[in-house]
PDB file of C-alpha atoms in Angstrom:
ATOM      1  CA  UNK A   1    -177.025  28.583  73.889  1.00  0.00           C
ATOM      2  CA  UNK A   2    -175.427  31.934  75.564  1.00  0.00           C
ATOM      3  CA  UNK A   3    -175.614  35.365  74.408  1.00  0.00           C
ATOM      4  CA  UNK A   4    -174.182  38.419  75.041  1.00  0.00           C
ATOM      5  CA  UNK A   5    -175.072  42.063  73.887  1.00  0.00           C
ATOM      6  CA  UNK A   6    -172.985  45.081  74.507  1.00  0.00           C
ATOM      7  CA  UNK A   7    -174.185  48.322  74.880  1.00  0.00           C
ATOM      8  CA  UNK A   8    -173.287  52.253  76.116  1.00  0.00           C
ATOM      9  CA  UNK A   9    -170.597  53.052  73.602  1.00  0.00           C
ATOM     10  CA  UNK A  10    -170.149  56.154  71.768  1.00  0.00           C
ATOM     11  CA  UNK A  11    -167.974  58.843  70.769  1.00  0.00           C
ATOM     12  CA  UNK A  12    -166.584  60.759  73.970  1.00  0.00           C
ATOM     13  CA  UNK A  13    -163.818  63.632  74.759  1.00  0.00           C
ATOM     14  CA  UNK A  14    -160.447  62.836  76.374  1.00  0.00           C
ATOM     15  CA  UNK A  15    -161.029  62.801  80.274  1.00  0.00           C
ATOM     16  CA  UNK A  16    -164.779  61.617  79.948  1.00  0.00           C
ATOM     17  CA  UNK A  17    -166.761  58.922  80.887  1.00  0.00           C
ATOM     18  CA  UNK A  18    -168.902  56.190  79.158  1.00  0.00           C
ATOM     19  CA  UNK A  19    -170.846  52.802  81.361  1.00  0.00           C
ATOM     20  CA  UNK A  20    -171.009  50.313  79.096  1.00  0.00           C
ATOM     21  CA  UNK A  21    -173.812  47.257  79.694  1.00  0.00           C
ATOM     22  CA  UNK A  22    -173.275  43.272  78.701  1.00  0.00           C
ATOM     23  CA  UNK A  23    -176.679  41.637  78.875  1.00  0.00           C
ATOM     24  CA  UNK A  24    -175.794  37.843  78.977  1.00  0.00           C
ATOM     25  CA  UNK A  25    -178.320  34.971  78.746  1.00  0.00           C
ATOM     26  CA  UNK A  26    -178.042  31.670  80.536  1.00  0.00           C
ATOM     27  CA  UNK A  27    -179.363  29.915  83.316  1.00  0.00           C
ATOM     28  CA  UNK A  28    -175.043  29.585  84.331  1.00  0.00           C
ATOM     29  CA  UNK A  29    -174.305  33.376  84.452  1.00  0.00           C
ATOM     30  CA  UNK A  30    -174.100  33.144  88.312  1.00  0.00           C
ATOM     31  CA  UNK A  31    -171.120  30.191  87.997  1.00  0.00           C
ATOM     32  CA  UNK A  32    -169.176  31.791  85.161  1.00  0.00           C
ATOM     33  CA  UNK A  33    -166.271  34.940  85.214  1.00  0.00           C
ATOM     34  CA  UNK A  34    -166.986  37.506  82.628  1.00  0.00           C
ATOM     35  CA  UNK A  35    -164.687  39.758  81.195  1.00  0.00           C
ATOM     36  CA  UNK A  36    -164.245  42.763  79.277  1.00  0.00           C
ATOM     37  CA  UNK A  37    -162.298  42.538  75.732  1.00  0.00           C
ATOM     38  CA  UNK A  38    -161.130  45.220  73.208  1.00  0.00           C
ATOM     39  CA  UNK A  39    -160.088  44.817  69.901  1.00  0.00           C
ATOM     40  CA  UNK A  40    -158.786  48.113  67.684  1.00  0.00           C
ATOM     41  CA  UNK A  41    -157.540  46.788  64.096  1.00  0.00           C
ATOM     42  CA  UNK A  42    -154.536  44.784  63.540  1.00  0.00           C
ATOM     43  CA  UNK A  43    -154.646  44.181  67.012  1.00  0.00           C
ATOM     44  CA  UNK A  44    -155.544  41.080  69.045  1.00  0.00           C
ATOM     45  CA  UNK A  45    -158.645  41.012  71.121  1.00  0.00           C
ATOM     46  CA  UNK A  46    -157.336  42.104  74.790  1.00  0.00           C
ATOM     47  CA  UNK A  47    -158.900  41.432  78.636  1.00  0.00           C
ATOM     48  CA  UNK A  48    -159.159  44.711  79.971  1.00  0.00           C
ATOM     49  CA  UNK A  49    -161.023  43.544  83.183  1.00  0.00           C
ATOM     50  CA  UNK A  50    -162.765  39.975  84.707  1.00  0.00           C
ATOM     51  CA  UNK A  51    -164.776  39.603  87.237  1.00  0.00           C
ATOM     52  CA  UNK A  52    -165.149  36.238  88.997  1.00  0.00           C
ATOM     53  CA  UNK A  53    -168.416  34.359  90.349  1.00  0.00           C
ATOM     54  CA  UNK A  54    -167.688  35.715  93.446  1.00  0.00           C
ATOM     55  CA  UNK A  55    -167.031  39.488  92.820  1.00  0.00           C
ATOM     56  CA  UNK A  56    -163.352  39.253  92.905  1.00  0.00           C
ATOM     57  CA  UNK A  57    -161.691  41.492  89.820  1.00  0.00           C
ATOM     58  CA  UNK A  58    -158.378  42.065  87.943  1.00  0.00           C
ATOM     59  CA  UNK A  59    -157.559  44.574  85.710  1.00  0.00           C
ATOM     60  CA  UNK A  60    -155.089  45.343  82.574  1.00  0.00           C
ATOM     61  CA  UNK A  61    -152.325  47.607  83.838  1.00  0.00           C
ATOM     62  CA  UNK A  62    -153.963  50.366  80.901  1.00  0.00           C
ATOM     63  CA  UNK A  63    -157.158  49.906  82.899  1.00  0.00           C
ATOM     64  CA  UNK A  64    -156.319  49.951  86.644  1.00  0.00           C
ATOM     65  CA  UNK A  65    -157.718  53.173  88.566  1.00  0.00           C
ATOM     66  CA  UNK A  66    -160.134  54.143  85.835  1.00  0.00           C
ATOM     67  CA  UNK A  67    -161.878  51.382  85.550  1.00  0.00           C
ATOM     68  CA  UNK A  68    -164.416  49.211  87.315  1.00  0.00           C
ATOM     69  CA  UNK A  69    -165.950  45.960  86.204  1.00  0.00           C
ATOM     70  CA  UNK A  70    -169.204  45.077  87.944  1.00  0.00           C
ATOM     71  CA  UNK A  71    -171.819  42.753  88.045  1.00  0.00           C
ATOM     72  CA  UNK A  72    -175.632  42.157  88.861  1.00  0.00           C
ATOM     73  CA  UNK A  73    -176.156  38.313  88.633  1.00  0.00           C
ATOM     74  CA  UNK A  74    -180.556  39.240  89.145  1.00  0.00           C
ATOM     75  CA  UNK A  75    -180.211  40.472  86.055  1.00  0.00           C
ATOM     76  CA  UNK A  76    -177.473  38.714  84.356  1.00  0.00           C
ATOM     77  CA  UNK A  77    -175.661  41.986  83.211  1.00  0.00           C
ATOM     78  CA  UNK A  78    -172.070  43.027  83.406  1.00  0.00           C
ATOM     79  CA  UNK A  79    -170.878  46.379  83.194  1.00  0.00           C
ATOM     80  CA  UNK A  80    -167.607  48.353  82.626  1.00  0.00           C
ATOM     81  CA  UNK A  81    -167.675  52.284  84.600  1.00  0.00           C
ATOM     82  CA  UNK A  82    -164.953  53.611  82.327  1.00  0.00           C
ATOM     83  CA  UNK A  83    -163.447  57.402  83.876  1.00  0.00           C
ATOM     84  CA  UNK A  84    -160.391  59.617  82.338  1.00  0.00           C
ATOM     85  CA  UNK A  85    -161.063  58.016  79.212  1.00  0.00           C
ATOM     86  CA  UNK A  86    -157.801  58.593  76.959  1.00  0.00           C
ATOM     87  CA  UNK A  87    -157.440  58.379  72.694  1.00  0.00           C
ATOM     88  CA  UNK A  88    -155.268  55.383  73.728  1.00  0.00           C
ATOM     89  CA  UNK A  89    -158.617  53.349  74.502  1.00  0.00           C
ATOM     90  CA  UNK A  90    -160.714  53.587  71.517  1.00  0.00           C
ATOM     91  CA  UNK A  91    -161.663  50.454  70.530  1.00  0.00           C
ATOM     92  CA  UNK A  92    -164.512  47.886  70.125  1.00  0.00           C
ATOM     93  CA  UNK A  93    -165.521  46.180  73.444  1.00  0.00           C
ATOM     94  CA  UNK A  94    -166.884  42.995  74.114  1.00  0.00           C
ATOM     95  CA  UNK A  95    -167.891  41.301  76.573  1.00  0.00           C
ATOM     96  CA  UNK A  96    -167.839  37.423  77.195  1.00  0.00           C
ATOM     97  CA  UNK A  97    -166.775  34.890  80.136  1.00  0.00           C
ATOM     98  CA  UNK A  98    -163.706  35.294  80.941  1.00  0.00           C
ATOM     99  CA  UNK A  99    -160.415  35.890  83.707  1.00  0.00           C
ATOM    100  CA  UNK A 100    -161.852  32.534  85.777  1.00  0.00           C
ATOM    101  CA  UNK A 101    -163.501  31.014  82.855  1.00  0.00           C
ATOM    102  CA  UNK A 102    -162.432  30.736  79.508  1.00  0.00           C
ATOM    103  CA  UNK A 103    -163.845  32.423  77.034  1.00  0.00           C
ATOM    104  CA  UNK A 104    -166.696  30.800  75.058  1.00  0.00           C
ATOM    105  CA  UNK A 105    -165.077  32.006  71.400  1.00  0.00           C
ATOM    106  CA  UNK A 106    -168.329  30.967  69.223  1.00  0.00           C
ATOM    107  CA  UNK A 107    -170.473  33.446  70.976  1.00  0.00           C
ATOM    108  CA  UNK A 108    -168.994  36.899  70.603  1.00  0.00           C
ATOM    109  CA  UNK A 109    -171.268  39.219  70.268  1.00  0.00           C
ATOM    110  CA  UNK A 110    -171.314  42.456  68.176  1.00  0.00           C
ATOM    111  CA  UNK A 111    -169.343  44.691  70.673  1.00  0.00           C
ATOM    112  CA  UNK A 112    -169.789  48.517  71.275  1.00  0.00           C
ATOM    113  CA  UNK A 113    -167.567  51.118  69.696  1.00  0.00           C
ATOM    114  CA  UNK A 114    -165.911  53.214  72.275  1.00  0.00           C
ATOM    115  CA  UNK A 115    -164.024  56.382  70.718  1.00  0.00           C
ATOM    116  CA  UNK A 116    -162.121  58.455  72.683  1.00  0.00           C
ATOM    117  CA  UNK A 117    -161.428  61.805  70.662  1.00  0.00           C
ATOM    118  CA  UNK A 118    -160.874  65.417  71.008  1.00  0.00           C
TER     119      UNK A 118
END
C-alpha cells in the first residue's frame, strides 16, 4: 500500500515563507504525478500544484509565481517552496498523486497546517 506524510507547516507572517516535505512510499513513485491539495473548512479539497513523472508542473492561478512544486524521485519526496505567503492561503495541505494521475482518495494522509497570520 502507499503512504504519504506531510511535513514543514506552521504558523508564519504575511510575506513569509514555509517548504513543506511529502514523504511518499512505493516502489511506483517514479511513474506517478503528485500534487499538492488544500482544504480550509467548508471548502473542497483544492490542487494547488502537480508535478508530472517527468518534472513538468502546473499551478492554481492563487499559486503561480510564489510557488514551486518539486521533486526528488531517490528519495521519494515531494515538496512545495511556498514565498509571499498571504492570510488567503491558510489551510491544511496534503499531498497525494495527482495533475497526471488521479488521486488515490483512500490514502490521504494527515496533512500539515499552514497559517498565514499577522
Amino acid at each position: 500500500q502507499v503512504q504519504f506524510v506531510e511535513s514543514g507547516g506552521g504558523l508564519v507572517q504575511p510575506g513569509g515563507s514555509l517548504r513543506l516535505s511529502c514523504a511518499a512510499s512505493g516502489r511506483s513513485f517514479r511513474i506517478y504525478g503528485m500534487g499538492w491539495y488544500r482544504q480550509t473548512p467548508g471548502k473542497q479539497r483544492e490542487l494547488v500544484a502537480g508535478i508530472s513523472s517527468g518534472g513538468s508542473t502546473n499551478y492554481a492561478d492563487s499559486a503561480k509565481g510564489r510557488f514551486t512544486i518539486s521533486r526528488d524521485n531517490a528519495k521519494n519526496m515531494v515538496y512545495l517552496q511556498m514565498n509571499s505567503l498571504k492570510p488567503e492561503d491558510t489551510a491544511v495541505y496534503y499531498c497525494n498523486t495527482g495533475w497526471t494521475t488521479a488521486p488515490m482518495t483512500g490514502y490521504w494522509g494527515q496533512g500539515t497546517q499552514v497559517t498565514v497570520s499577522s
